[in-house]
Short mmCIF file of C-alpha atoms in Angstrom, two decimals:
data_model
loop_
_atom_site.label_atom_id
_atom_site.label_comp_id
_atom_site.label_asym_id
_atom_site.label_seq_id
_atom_site.Cartn_x
_atom_site.Cartn_y
_atom_site.Cartn_z
CA MET I 1 -35.80 94.90 41.27
CA TYR I 2 -35.26 91.30 40.24
CA ASP I 3 -35.63 87.86 41.80
CA PHE I 4 -33.44 84.86 40.98
CA CYS I 5 -34.67 81.29 40.49
CA THR I 6 -32.33 78.34 40.23
CA THR I 7 -32.34 74.92 38.66
CA SER I 8 -29.48 72.44 39.00
CA ARG I 9 -27.50 74.17 36.22
CA LYS I 10 -29.02 77.58 35.55
CA ILE I 11 -29.92 80.74 37.42
CA TYR I 12 -32.84 82.71 35.99
CA MET I 13 -33.49 86.40 36.54
CA VAL I 14 -37.13 87.46 36.89
CA ARG I 15 -38.51 90.96 37.17
CA ARG I 16 -40.04 91.29 40.65
CA SER I 17 -43.83 91.60 40.72
CA LYS I 18 -46.26 91.63 43.64
CA LYS I 19 -48.51 89.37 41.58
CA MET I 20 -45.88 86.65 41.02
CA PRO I 21 -47.06 84.51 44.02
CA LEU I 22 -50.44 84.13 42.26
CA LEU I 23 -48.65 82.16 39.55
CA ASN I 24 -46.83 79.71 41.84
CA ARG I 25 -49.24 76.89 41.10
CA PHE I 26 -48.47 76.73 37.38
CA ARG I 27 -45.92 74.35 35.91
CA ILE I 28 -43.34 76.83 34.65
CA GLN I 29 -41.07 75.85 31.75
CA GLN I 30 -38.95 78.99 31.88
CA ALA I 31 -39.07 81.99 34.23
CA GLY I 32 -37.61 85.27 33.02
CA LEU I 33 -34.14 85.38 31.51
CA PRO I 34 -31.41 82.73 31.90
CA PHE I 35 -28.77 84.76 33.73
CA MET I 36 -25.92 82.45 34.76
CA ARG I 37 -24.94 78.87 34.07
CA ARG I 38 -22.79 76.57 36.18
CA VAL I 39 -19.83 75.40 34.11
CA ALA I 40 -17.25 73.12 35.79
CA GLY I 41 -17.90 74.71 39.17
CA TYR I 42 -17.78 78.29 37.90
CA LEU I 43 -20.63 80.65 37.13
CA LYS I 44 -20.73 81.83 33.53
CA PRO I 45 -23.00 84.72 32.47
CA THR I 46 -25.28 83.70 29.60
CA THR I 47 -25.02 85.44 26.24
CA GLU I 48 -28.50 86.91 26.81
CA ALA I 49 -27.51 88.35 30.20
CA ALA I 50 -24.26 89.73 28.78
CA GLN I 51 -26.12 91.48 25.97
CA ARG I 52 -28.80 92.80 28.31
CA PHE I 53 -26.74 93.92 31.33
CA GLY I 54 -23.15 93.99 30.02
CA PHE I 55 -23.33 97.75 29.50
CA ALA I 56 -23.14 98.17 33.31
CA ALA I 57 -19.83 96.27 33.62
CA LYS I 58 -16.89 98.35 34.82
CA LYS I 59 -14.13 95.84 34.16
CA ASN I 60 -13.38 92.52 32.46
CA ILE I 61 -14.53 93.84 29.10
CA ILE I 62 -12.46 93.08 26.02
CA GLU I 63 -12.89 95.44 23.11
CA LEU I 64 -12.36 93.86 19.72
CA HIS I 65 -12.45 95.13 16.19
CA GLU I 66 -15.30 93.47 14.29
CA ASN I 67 -12.83 91.51 12.16
CA GLU I 68 -11.14 90.20 15.35
CA LEU I 69 -14.53 89.06 16.65
CA LYS I 70 -15.22 87.25 13.36
CA ARG I 71 -11.81 85.57 13.58
CA LEU I 72 -12.52 84.58 17.20
CA CYS I 73 -15.77 82.93 16.09
CA VAL I 74 -14.13 81.06 13.23
CA GLU I 75 -10.84 80.04 14.87
CA GLY I 76 -12.15 79.62 18.43
CA GLU I 77 -9.54 81.88 20.06
CA VAL I 78 -7.52 85.02 19.40
CA ARG I 79 -4.45 86.56 21.01
CA GLY I 80 -3.76 90.21 21.71
CA ALA I 81 -2.51 92.69 24.31
CA TRP I 82 -5.67 93.56 26.24
CA GLN I 83 -5.47 95.51 29.48
CA GLY I 84 -7.79 95.59 32.48
CA ALA I 85 -9.18 92.04 32.38
CA ASP I 86 -8.70 89.29 34.98
CA CYS I 87 -8.45 85.63 34.02
CA GLY I 88 -11.94 84.14 33.69
CA TYR I 89 -15.09 85.11 31.84
CA VAL I 90 -15.07 88.49 30.10
CA PHE I 91 -17.56 90.43 28.00
CA LEU I 92 -16.77 90.77 24.29
CA LYS I 93 -17.47 94.22 22.92
CA THR I 94 -17.30 95.79 19.47
CA ALA I 95 -18.09 99.50 19.03
CA SER I 96 -20.80 100.04 21.67
CA TRP I 97 -22.35 96.56 21.57
CA ILE I 98 -21.71 93.64 23.95
CA TRP I 99 -22.03 90.37 22.02
CA GLY I 100 -21.58 87.81 24.77
CA CYS I 101 -18.77 86.15 26.71
CA GLY I 102 -15.25 84.99 26.11
CA LEU I 103 -12.88 83.12 28.42
CA PHE I 104 -9.74 85.14 29.14
CA LEU I 105 -6.85 82.78 29.90
CA ASP I 106 -3.09 83.40 29.95
CA PRO I 107 -2.43 87.07 29.33
CA GLY I 108 -3.47 87.83 25.80
CA ARG I 109 -5.56 84.74 24.99
CA VAL I 110 -9.36 84.81 24.58
CA VAL I 111 -11.45 81.69 23.92
CA CYS I 112 -14.83 82.13 22.22
CA GLN I 113 -17.90 81.38 24.36
CA LEU I 114 -20.49 82.73 21.93
CA PRO I 115 -23.37 80.46 20.86
CA LYS I 116 -23.05 78.27 17.76
CA SER I 117 -25.70 80.22 15.84
CA MET I 118 -23.70 83.41 16.27
CA LYS I 119 -20.42 81.68 15.33
CA ARG I 120 -22.02 80.34 12.13
CA TRP I 121 -23.36 83.78 11.29
CA PHE I 122 -19.99 85.46 11.83
CA ALA I 123 -18.27 82.71 9.81
CA GLY I 124 -20.65 83.44 6.93
CA LYS I 125 -19.66 87.10 7.00
CA LEU I 126 -15.96 86.43 6.48
CA MET D 1 -40.04 94.69 11.83
CA ARG D 2 -40.38 95.84 15.42
CA LEU D 3 -37.58 97.65 17.22
CA VAL D 4 -36.99 96.17 20.66
CA THR D 5 -36.03 98.96 23.02
CA VAL D 6 -35.04 96.82 26.00
CA LYS D 7 -31.27 96.79 25.45
CA ALA D 8 -30.88 100.08 23.59
CA SER D 9 -32.86 103.17 22.66
CA GLY D 10 -34.91 103.25 19.46
CA ARG D 11 -32.48 105.83 18.03
CA GLN D 12 -29.47 103.55 18.64
CA VAL D 13 -31.23 100.62 16.96
CA LEU D 14 -32.25 102.74 13.96
CA ASP D 15 -28.66 104.02 13.57
CA LEU D 16 -27.34 100.45 13.66
CA LEU D 17 -29.85 99.30 11.04
CA ARG D 18 -29.06 102.23 8.76
CA SER D 19 -25.33 101.52 9.10
CA GLU D 20 -26.08 98.06 7.65
CA GLY D 21 -27.87 99.54 4.64
CA VAL D 22 -31.43 98.84 5.79
CA SER D 23 -34.03 101.26 4.45
CA LEU D 24 -36.75 102.04 6.97
CA GLU D 25 -40.22 103.45 6.51
CA SER D 26 -42.20 104.45 9.59
CA THR D 27 -45.74 103.13 10.22
CA PRO D 28 -48.66 104.36 12.35
CA VAL D 29 -47.66 101.78 15.00
CA LYS D 30 -44.96 102.70 17.52
CA TRP D 31 -41.69 100.75 17.06
CA PHE D 32 -42.90 99.15 13.79
CA TYR D 33 -41.10 99.90 10.53
CA ARG D 34 -41.49 98.60 7.01
CA VAL D 35 -38.01 97.62 5.93
CA GLY D 36 -36.13 97.10 2.73
CA VAL D 37 -33.32 94.63 3.34
CA ALA D 38 -31.33 92.37 1.03
CA GLY D 39 -31.82 88.81 2.31
CA ALA D 40 -33.40 87.68 5.56
CA PRO D 41 -33.47 89.97 8.63
CA GLY D 42 -31.60 87.18 10.43
CA ARG D 43 -28.42 88.28 8.64
CA LEU D 44 -28.42 91.65 10.46
CA LYS D 45 -26.30 92.50 13.49
CA ALA D 46 -29.37 93.97 15.15
CA TYR D 47 -31.05 90.56 14.97
CA HIS D 48 -28.20 88.74 16.74
CA LEU D 49 -28.00 91.49 19.35
CA GLY D 50 -31.73 91.04 20.08
CA LEU D 51 -32.64 94.54 18.98
CA ILE D 52 -35.28 93.68 16.34
CA TYR D 53 -38.13 91.22 15.88
CA PRO D 54 -39.18 90.50 12.28
CA GLN D 55 -42.97 90.69 12.38
CA THR D 56 -45.88 91.77 10.18
CA LEU D 57 -47.51 95.08 10.97
CA ALA D 58 -50.95 93.49 11.36
CA SER D 59 -49.73 91.24 14.18
CA ALA D 60 -49.38 94.36 16.33
CA LEU D 61 -53.12 94.95 16.16
CA PRO D 62 -54.33 92.35 18.72
CA VAL D 63 -51.73 93.62 21.20
CA LEU D 64 -52.77 97.24 20.67
CA ALA D 65 -56.42 96.25 21.15
CA LEU D 66 -55.55 94.47 24.41
CA ASP D 67 -53.55 97.49 25.59
CA PRO D 68 -51.54 95.77 28.37
CA ARG D 69 -50.37 98.20 31.07
CA PRO D 70 -47.31 98.14 33.34
CA GLY D 71 -48.12 96.05 36.42
CA ASP D 72 -50.79 93.92 34.73
CA ILE D 73 -50.86 90.15 34.92
CA VAL D 74 -51.36 89.05 31.33
CA LEU D 75 -51.87 85.64 29.72
CA ASP D 76 -51.01 84.85 26.11
CA LEU D 77 -52.78 81.55 25.63
CA CYS D 78 -51.36 80.64 22.19
CA ALA D 79 -48.04 82.42 22.47
CA ALA D 80 -45.46 80.76 20.21
CA PRO D 81 -43.31 81.93 18.50
CA GLY D 82 -43.57 84.96 20.76
CA GLY D 83 -43.97 88.07 18.57
CA LYS D 84 -47.08 89.30 20.37
CA THR D 85 -45.85 88.07 23.78
CA THR D 86 -42.63 90.05 23.55
CA HIS D 87 -44.49 93.07 22.14
CA MET D 88 -46.75 93.02 25.23
CA ALA D 89 -43.75 92.76 27.58
CA GLN D 90 -42.19 95.72 25.78
CA LEU D 91 -45.39 97.80 26.08
CA MET D 92 -45.56 96.92 29.79
CA GLU D 93 -42.00 98.20 30.22
CA GLU D 94 -41.25 94.78 31.76
CA ARG D 95 -43.41 95.61 34.80
CA GLY D 96 -46.03 93.04 35.74
CA VAL D 97 -46.02 89.50 34.38
CA VAL D 98 -46.76 87.94 31.00
CA VAL D 99 -47.58 84.22 31.10
CA ALA D 100 -46.77 82.82 27.66
CA ASN D 101 -48.46 79.48 27.02
CA ASP D 102 -48.38 77.08 24.11
CA ARG D 103 -49.42 73.46 23.74
CA LYS D 104 -46.71 72.32 21.30
CA PHE D 105 -43.26 71.61 22.67
CA ALA D 106 -41.48 72.38 19.40
CA ARG D 107 -43.13 75.78 19.35
CA ILE D 108 -42.20 76.39 23.01
CA THR D 109 -38.56 76.06 21.92
CA ALA D 110 -39.01 78.88 19.40
CA LEU D 111 -40.84 80.94 22.01
CA THR D 112 -38.13 80.63 24.66
CA ALA D 113 -35.41 81.30 22.08
CA ASN D 114 -37.08 84.57 21.12
CA ILE D 115 -37.61 85.64 24.75
CA LYS D 116 -33.91 84.98 25.44
CA ARG D 117 -32.73 86.72 22.28
CA LEU D 118 -34.66 89.87 23.19
CA GLY D 119 -33.48 89.71 26.84
CA LEU D 120 -36.91 90.03 28.49
CA THR D 121 -37.22 89.29 32.21
CA ASN D 122 -40.97 89.37 32.99
CA ILE D 123 -42.22 86.41 30.94
CA LEU D 124 -43.11 83.00 32.38
CA VAL D 125 -43.47 80.15 29.88
CA THR D 126 -46.05 77.41 30.46
CA PHE D 127 -46.97 74.29 28.49
CA TYR D 128 -50.70 73.52 28.69
CA ARG D 129 -53.48 72.86 26.21
CA GLY D 130 -55.22 76.23 25.90
CA GLU D 131 -58.69 74.83 26.56
CA ARG D 132 -57.42 73.12 29.75
CA PHE D 133 -55.28 75.93 31.16
CA PRO D 134 -55.62 75.65 34.98
CA LEU D 135 -58.18 77.96 36.58
CA GLU D 136 -55.76 78.98 39.34
CA CYS D 137 -55.85 82.77 39.12
CA GLY D 138 -57.74 85.64 37.48
CA PHE D 139 -55.82 87.50 34.78
CA ASP D 140 -56.17 91.23 34.07
CA ARG D 141 -55.83 90.71 30.32
CA ILE D 142 -55.69 87.70 28.05
CA LEU D 143 -54.68 87.40 24.42
CA VAL D 144 -56.16 84.55 22.40
CA ASP D 145 -54.40 84.60 19.04
CA ALA D 146 -56.04 81.35 18.07
CA PRO D 147 -54.75 78.71 15.66
CA CYS D 148 -56.60 79.36 12.40
CA SER D 149 -56.75 78.54 8.69
CA GLY D 150 -54.49 81.54 7.97
CA GLU D 151 -56.45 82.96 5.03
CA GLY D 152 -55.11 86.42 5.85
CA LYS D 153 -51.63 85.28 4.85
CA TYR D 154 -52.60 84.25 1.33
CA ARG D 155 -51.34 87.55 0.00
CA VAL D 156 -47.77 87.17 1.21
CA GLY D 157 -44.68 88.08 -0.77
CA GLU D 158 -44.25 90.47 -3.65
CA ARG D 159 -46.13 88.20 -6.08
CA GLY D 160 -48.93 87.53 -3.66
CA GLU D 161 -48.41 83.80 -3.85
CA MET D 162 -51.12 81.65 -2.37
CA LEU D 163 -50.39 79.60 0.72
CA PHE D 164 -53.72 77.81 0.63
CA SER D 165 -53.53 74.06 1.19
CA ARG D 166 -56.52 71.83 0.66
CA GLY D 167 -57.73 68.93 2.69
CA ARG D 168 -57.54 70.32 6.23
CA ALA D 169 -59.10 67.76 8.53
CA THR D 170 -58.89 69.79 11.75
CA ASN D 171 -62.10 71.25 13.13
CA LEU D 172 -60.61 74.67 13.85
CA PRO D 173 -63.82 76.41 15.06
CA ALA D 174 -64.27 73.70 17.72
CA ILE D 175 -60.71 74.24 18.99
CA GLN D 176 -61.13 78.02 18.88
CA LYS D 177 -64.41 77.87 20.83
CA GLY D 178 -62.83 75.73 23.55
CA ILE D 179 -59.85 78.04 23.92
CA LEU D 180 -61.94 81.24 23.93
CA LYS D 181 -64.38 79.89 26.53
CA ARG D 182 -61.51 78.89 28.84
CA ALA D 183 -59.83 82.28 28.30
CA PHE D 184 -63.02 84.06 29.36
CA ASP D 185 -63.22 81.90 32.50
CA LEU D 186 -59.59 82.81 33.30
CA LEU D 187 -60.32 86.57 33.32
CA ARG D 188 -60.84 88.34 36.61
CA PRO D 189 -64.16 90.25 36.83
CA GLY D 190 -63.60 93.52 34.97
CA GLY D 191 -60.77 91.99 32.94
CA GLU D 192 -60.50 92.09 29.15
CA LEU D 193 -59.48 89.66 26.47
CA VAL D 194 -58.73 89.94 22.79
CA TYR D 195 -59.63 87.17 20.36
CA SER D 196 -57.75 87.37 17.08
CA THR D 197 -57.06 85.25 14.03
CA CYS D 198 -55.30 85.85 10.74
CA THR D 199 -58.21 84.49 8.72
CA PHE D 200 -61.31 85.93 7.04
CA ASN D 201 -63.50 82.87 7.59
CA PRO D 202 -66.59 84.01 9.62
CA GLU D 203 -66.94 80.51 11.10
CA GLU D 204 -63.57 81.02 12.83
CA ASN D 205 -64.25 84.65 13.77
CA GLU D 206 -67.78 85.96 14.33
CA GLY D 207 -69.02 82.36 14.68
CA VAL D 208 -66.67 81.68 17.59
CA LEU D 209 -67.52 84.99 19.23
CA THR D 210 -71.27 84.33 18.87
CA TYR D 211 -70.72 80.96 20.57
CA LEU D 212 -69.02 82.69 23.54
CA LEU D 213 -71.81 85.28 23.79
CA GLY D 214 -74.31 82.42 23.95
CA LYS D 215 -72.40 80.60 26.70
CA ARG D 216 -71.12 83.43 28.90
CA GLU D 217 -72.09 86.98 29.91
CA ALA D 218 -69.43 88.56 27.76
CA GLN D 219 -69.45 92.10 26.36
CA VAL D 220 -67.95 92.93 22.99
CA LEU D 221 -66.15 96.27 23.12
CA GLY D 222 -65.45 98.71 20.29
CA TRP D 223 -61.97 99.78 19.31
CA ASP D 224 -60.40 102.51 17.19
CA PRO D 225 -57.42 100.88 15.43
CA PRO D 226 -54.46 102.68 13.84
CA LEU D 227 -54.97 100.97 10.44
CA PRO D 228 -57.98 101.02 8.07
CA ALA D 229 -60.55 98.46 9.21
CA CYS D 230 -64.07 97.17 8.49
CA GLU D 231 -66.75 96.21 11.00
CA GLY D 232 -67.34 92.59 11.87
CA ILE D 233 -70.10 90.90 9.89
CA THR D 234 -73.45 89.74 11.25
CA GLU D 235 -74.52 87.40 8.43
CA PHE D 236 -72.66 85.23 5.91
CA GLU D 237 -74.12 82.69 3.49
CA GLY D 238 -77.39 82.56 5.42
CA VAL D 239 -75.77 82.12 8.86
CA LYS D 240 -76.56 84.94 11.29
CA TYR D 241 -74.10 86.08 13.96
CA ASP D 242 -74.68 88.12 17.13
CA PRO D 243 -75.28 91.83 16.30
CA ALA D 244 -72.51 92.75 18.80
CA CYS D 245 -70.01 91.27 16.29
CA ARG D 246 -70.25 94.59 14.42
CA ARG D 247 -67.91 96.01 17.09
CA CYS D 248 -65.14 93.63 16.01
CA ARG D 249 -62.62 94.77 13.44
CA ARG D 250 -61.63 93.08 10.17
CA PHE D 251 -58.37 94.10 8.50
CA TYR D 252 -58.01 93.34 4.80
CA PRO D 253 -54.65 93.19 2.99
CA HIS D 254 -55.81 95.42 0.11
CA GLN D 255 -56.59 98.18 2.63
CA THR D 256 -53.64 97.80 5.00
CA ASP D 257 -50.90 96.33 2.77
CA THR D 258 -50.16 93.69 5.41
CA VAL D 259 -51.54 90.34 6.54
CA GLY D 260 -55.33 90.11 6.99
CA PHE D 261 -56.56 89.96 10.60
CA PHE D 262 -59.69 89.72 12.72
CA VAL D 263 -59.66 91.34 16.16
CA ALA D 264 -62.38 91.27 18.84
CA ARG D 265 -62.21 92.91 22.27
CA VAL D 266 -64.25 91.19 24.96
CA ALA D 267 -64.83 92.27 28.58
CA LYS D 268 -65.96 90.27 31.60
CA PRO D 269 -68.50 92.27 33.70
CA ARG D 270 -67.50 93.19 37.26
#
């Protein structure tokens, strides 16, 4: 079981604990895992949440070959004929690992939403 | 390095590491492996997927001595960059709460980045001076991995290069005493804390513990660690320390082939 805490931009996911109320008086800098972020009125899953809970997703997953994922990181977007995804945020998967999110736009176009550190790392591997 | 089994099983993580050409040697500590890897661990897929935490074997020892259990409310008073904090959350199977505190904002950034990378959900991050942490609730267990002179790290790297730097102006034992005393006051009756440093200096180890024993009714507990260890010392260069310091454990690099450490378990009577 989890609880959710919100700030103006982020929603955090915290493992539920009976003892949590004891800690209410502390000034908390971060509680649990950043789960969603508000982006232009939409909710975007964070990379951390995608990696942690993406395995449970039943749809809106785009499977890429590792070289396609590298190209997505370097070029910012890739095109292809992916089935079973609605327009909006999707999970990016290679083999059995979810890496984070992409933005699925017109049919066949995915825009990279992975963090800069990961983009730099993938760019270095090319 | 430590395998983080929150997002995948240990077997899956090991298979991924082996597929990247990492050689792994098991250790007596669960989830810890000695690794042979070309370049930094940060170049591995497993790192970016939050499946590993590069960490010395010795840094597992304070956490093992504390033995946090699922459901506990645990405080890590000097938490950044988060190796021991996340190890505790992993041992607790993410049940209960770990409060991870540090006094330096730059270090808090590293701490939160590591918590996010590993995907842990039961850690709260706070930003207080350790010796002034608010006395608002009694913790079941507290880890004080105190700032220290770091002598235990002198033998780091294949050539054993020295990291010693002269001219330290900070009075580390005074800081350590303040933090340890506050940690003891934050324990609930019957709770336990672990005081650890990565230094050999008795002034920062047995000296600090002797100070606590003089100020509070603390009990030093014994411990049977998974790596070769020596007893704490009771006298050094004419200075005597409390006889209970024998129950502490000193870990030396030549015996453990890792960073040197000092670990003391302390209980608060019911």
